[in-house]
XYZ file of C-alpha atoms in Angstrom:
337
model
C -40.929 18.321 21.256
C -42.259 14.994 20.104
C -41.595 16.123 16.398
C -38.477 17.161 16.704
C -35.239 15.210 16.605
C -31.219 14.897 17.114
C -30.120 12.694 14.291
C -26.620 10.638 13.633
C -25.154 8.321 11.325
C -23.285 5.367 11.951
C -22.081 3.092 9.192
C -20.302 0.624 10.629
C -19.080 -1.072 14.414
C -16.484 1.880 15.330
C -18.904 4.814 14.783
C -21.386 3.120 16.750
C -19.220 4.041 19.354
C -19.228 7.917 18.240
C -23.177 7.453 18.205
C -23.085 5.782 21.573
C -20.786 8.870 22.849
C -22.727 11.368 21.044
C -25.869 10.097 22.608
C -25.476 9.955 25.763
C -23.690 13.319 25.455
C -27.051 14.948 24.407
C -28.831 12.843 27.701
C -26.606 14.430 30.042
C -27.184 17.886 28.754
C -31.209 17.135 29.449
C -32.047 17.594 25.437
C -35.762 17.665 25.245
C -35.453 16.541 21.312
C -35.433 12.822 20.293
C -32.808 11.047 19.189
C -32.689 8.780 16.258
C -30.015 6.929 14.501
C -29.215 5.728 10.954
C -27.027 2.606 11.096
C -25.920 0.641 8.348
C -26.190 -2.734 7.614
C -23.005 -3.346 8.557
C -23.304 -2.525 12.299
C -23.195 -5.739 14.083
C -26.426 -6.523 16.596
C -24.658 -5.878 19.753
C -23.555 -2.705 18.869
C -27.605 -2.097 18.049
C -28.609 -3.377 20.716
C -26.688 -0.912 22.543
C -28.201 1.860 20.279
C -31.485 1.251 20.842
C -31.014 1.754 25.069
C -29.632 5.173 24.566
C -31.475 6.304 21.368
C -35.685 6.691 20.926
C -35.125 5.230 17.077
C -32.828 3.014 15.401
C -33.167 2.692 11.975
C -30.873 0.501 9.457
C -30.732 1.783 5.864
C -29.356 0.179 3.128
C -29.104 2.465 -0.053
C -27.869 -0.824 -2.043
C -30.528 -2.905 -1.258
C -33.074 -0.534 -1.195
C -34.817 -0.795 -4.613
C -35.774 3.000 -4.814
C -34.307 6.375 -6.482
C -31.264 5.777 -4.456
C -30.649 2.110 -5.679
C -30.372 3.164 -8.827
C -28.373 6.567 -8.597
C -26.250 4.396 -6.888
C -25.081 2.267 -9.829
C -24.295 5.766 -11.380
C -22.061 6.651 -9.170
C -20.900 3.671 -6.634
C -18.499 6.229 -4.561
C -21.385 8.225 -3.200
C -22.917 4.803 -1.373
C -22.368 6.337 2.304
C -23.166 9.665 1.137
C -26.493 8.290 0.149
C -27.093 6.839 3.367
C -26.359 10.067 4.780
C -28.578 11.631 2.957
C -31.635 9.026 4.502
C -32.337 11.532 6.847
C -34.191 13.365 5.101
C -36.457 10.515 4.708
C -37.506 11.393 8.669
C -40.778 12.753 7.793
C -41.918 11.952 11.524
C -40.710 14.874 12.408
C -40.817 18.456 11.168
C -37.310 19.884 11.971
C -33.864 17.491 12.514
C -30.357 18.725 13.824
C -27.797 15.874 11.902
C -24.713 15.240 13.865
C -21.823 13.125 12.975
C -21.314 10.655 14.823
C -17.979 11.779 15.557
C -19.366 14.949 17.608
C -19.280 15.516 20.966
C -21.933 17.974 23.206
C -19.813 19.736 25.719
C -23.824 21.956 26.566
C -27.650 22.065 25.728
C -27.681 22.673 22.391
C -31.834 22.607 22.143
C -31.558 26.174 20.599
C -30.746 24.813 17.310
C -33.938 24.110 16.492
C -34.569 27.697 16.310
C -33.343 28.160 13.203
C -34.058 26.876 10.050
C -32.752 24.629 6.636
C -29.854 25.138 5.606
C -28.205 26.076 9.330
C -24.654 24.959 9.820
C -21.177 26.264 10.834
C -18.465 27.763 8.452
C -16.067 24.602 7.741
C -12.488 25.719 8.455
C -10.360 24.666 5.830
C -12.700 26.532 3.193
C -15.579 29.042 5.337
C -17.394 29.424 2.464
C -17.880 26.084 2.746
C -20.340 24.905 5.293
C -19.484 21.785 7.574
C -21.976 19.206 7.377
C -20.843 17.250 10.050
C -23.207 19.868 12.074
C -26.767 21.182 10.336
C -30.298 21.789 10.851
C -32.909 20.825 8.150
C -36.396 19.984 7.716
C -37.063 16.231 6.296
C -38.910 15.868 3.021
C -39.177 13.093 0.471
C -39.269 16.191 -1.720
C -35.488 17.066 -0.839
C -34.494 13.632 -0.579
C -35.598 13.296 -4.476
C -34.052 16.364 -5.181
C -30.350 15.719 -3.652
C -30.336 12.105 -4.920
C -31.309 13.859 -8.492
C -28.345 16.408 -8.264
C -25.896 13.548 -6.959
C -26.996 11.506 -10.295
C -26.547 14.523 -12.506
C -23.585 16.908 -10.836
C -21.374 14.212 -8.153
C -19.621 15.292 -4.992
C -16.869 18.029 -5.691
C -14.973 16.325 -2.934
C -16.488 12.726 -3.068
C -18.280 12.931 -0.051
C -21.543 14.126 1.478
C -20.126 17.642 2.456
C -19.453 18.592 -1.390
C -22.985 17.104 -2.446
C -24.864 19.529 0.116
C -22.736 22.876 -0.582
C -23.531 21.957 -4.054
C -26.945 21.792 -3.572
C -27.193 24.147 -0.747
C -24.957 26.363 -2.701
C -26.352 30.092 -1.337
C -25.705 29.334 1.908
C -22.906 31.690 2.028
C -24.179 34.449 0.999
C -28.029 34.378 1.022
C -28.697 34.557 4.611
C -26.755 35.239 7.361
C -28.907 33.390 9.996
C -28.444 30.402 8.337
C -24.123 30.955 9.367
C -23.943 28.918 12.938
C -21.180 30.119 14.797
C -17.904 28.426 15.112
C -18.991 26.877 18.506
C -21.340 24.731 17.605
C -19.381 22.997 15.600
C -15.451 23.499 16.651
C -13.022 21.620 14.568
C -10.484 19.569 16.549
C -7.979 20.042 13.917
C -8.702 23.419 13.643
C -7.807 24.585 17.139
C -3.995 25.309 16.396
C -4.344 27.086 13.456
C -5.573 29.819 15.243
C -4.690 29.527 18.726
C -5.187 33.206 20.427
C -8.773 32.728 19.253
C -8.894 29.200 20.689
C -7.825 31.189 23.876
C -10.516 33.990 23.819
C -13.056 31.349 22.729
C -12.558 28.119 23.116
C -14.185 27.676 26.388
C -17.810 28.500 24.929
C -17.185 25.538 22.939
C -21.055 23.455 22.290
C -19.999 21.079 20.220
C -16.605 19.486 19.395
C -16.199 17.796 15.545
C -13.207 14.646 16.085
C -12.211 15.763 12.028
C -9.325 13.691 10.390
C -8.769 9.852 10.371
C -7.826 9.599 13.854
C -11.029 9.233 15.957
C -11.172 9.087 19.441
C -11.813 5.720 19.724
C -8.409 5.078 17.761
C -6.581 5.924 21.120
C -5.859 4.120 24.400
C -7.517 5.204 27.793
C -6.239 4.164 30.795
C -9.278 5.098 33.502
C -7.400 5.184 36.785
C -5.124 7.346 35.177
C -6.899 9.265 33.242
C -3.882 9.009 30.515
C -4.747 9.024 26.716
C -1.831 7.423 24.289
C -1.563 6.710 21.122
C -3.830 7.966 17.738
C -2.157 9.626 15.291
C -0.014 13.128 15.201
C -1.496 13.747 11.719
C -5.166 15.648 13.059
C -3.820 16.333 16.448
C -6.739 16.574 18.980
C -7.123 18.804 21.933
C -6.277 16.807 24.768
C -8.921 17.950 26.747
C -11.595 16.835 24.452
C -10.539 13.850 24.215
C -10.459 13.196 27.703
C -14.085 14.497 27.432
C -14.843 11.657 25.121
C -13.185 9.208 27.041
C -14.153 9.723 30.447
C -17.963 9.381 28.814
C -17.137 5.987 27.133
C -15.714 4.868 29.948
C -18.007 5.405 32.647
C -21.238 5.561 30.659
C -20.721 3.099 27.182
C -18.506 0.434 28.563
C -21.048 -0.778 30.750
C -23.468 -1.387 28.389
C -20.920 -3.044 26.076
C -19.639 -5.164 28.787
C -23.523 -6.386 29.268
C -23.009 -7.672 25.333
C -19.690 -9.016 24.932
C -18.958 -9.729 28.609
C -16.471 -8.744 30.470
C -13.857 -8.061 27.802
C -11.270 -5.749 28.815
C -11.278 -3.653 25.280
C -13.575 -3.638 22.091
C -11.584 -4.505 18.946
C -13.479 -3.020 15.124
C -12.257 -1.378 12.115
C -11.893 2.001 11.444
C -13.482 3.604 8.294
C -13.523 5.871 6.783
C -16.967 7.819 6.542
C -16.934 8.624 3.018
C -16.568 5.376 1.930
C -16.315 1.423 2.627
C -12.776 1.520 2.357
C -11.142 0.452 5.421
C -8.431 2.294 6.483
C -6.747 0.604 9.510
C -7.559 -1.831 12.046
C -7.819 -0.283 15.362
C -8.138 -1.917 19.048
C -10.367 0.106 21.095
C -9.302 -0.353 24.890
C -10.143 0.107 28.396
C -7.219 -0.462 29.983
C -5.996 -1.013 33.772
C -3.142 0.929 34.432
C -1.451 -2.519 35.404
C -2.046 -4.048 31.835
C 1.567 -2.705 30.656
C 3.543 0.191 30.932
C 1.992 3.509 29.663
C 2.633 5.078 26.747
C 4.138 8.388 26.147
C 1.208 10.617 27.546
C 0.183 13.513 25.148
C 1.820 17.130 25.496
C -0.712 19.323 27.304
C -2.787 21.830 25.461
C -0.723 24.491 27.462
C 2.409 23.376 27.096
C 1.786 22.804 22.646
C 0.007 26.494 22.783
C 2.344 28.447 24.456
C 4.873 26.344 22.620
C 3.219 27.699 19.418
C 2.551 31.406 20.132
C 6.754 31.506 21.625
C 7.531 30.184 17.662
C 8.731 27.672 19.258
C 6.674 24.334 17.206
C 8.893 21.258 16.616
C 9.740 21.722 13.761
C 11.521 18.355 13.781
C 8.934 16.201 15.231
C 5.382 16.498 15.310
C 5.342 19.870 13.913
C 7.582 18.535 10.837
C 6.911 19.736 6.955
C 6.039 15.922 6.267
C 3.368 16.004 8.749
C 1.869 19.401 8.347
C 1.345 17.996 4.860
C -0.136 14.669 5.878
C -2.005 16.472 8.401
C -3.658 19.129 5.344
C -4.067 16.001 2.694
C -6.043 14.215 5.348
C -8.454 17.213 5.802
C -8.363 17.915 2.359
C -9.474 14.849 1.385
């Protein structure tokens, strides 16, 4: 399906590493759909180069520099400047039908059968369901709908700031108009969400296509030690199914790293910023590593999903630790942001 394509985002050196992931996720699951990336101009050569091996089309946009609708909706509102770039793919007129990713997405299966169904598809996001997600969603590209979101950005905003509130505002019968257009939950399964609602998890969980890395902690803001196969550090605030992660990392290691080690030589971790997606804000400085298990002593290894779910459904959450008031509240002010 020459006109058909898997499309990501990456606006800066650490989601390149998502897209990298993400990418070669959708390879090993034999997609028969291309796959093209936006990158920013902030993504360093290197990390391009290493784009352009695993993806059929790299493309930088720059909604600043551009000079067109979006340059100058952009001095309307400056906040929306990633959104915008986002919002490049529908610029993709090459092909007649996309599936947009984030870049912090992970394809556990063939997912091909997306393409099946048409703009506006996506998954029910789970802090609000009448909300869709946008980190997962078909559409069709048109310089017609790229005029008309950048228009309604101009004129109405983002009702959270970010891409997700500028497409359920312009999208905004998707829950309600047509139920084919309602993905299920599997194709686009929250990290974050998977302890909210852990029997379901349970019955579910393991028809999982497509895992979303929500919250400021991204997998590549943790330590992997291969010989191991222990993950340490991140963050408790969005905490992250363990075995996902391990997912992620066992893909970086053995399939990314290589490639990396090709441009940088043969550095023992990567070191970039993490950022936020909504914005240019940096939020922390991260070092992204591939550790021996000799390098120093390993961290405290993360609690099994076992051990935190039955932990959870015996009402027995620590309450005093990572389960604390203060960060159940960071945790929701994350996602809610």
């Amino acid at each position: 399906m020459a006109d058909q394509a898997f499309v990501t985002l990456a606006t800066n050196d650490s989601y390149s590493l998502g897209a990298m992931v993400l990418g070669k996720s959708l390879r090993n699951h034999n997609t028969t759909r291309k796959l093209v990336v936006l990158v920013g101009p902030n993504v360093s050569e290197p990390r391009q180069s290493v784009l352009r091996r695993i993806y059929d089309d790299v493309k930088v946009v720059d909604v600043l520099d551009s000079g067109d609708t979006a340059h100058l909706a952009l001095m309307k509102r400056p906040d929306l400047g990633v959104t915008l770039t986002k919002l490049h793919c529908w610029t993709l007129t090459q092909y007649s039908k996309c599936v947009f990713m984030d870049a912090d997405t992970l394809v556990l299966s063939n997912i091909d059968e997306l393409f099946d169904r048409e703009e506006l598809s996506a998954a029910p996001d789970p802090g609000w369901p009448d909300c869709f997600n946008s980190g997962v969603f078909v559409f069709r590209p048109s310089v017609e709908t790229y005029g008309k979101l950048l228009q309604y950005c101009t004129e109405k905003g983002s009702f959270d700031g970010g891409d997700q509130g500028v497409l359920n505002g312009f999208f905004n019968d998707w829950a309600t108009a047509d139920i084919s257009k309602h993905l299920p939950f599997v194709y686009n399964l929250s990290s974050i969400a998977i302890y909210t609602y852990l029997p379901a998890f349970k019955q579910f969980g393991g028809s999982a296509k497509v895992v979303h890395f929500l919250g400021q902690t991204k997998p590549w803001s943790y330590t992997f030690d291969p010989q191991t196969k222990q993950i340490s550090g991140g963050s408790q605030e969005a905490p992250t199914h363990p075995a996902f992660l391990l997912d992620w990392w066992t893909l970086y290691a053995s399939a990314v790293v290589p490639m990396l080690q090709e441009q940088y030589g043969d550095e023992p971790f990567l070191t970039g910023c993490m950022e936020s997606q909504e914005s240019d804000t940096t939020v922390t400085t991260e070092t992204v590593q591939v550790e021996s298990s000799s390098s120093h002593a390993p961290m405290e290894p993360v609690m099994s999903s076992e051990q935190r779910k039955e932990q959870w459904e015996q009402g027995q959450a620590d309450y005093m630790g990572m389960d604390s008031f203060d960060n159940i509240k960071r945790k929701l002010d994350t996602f809610l942001k």
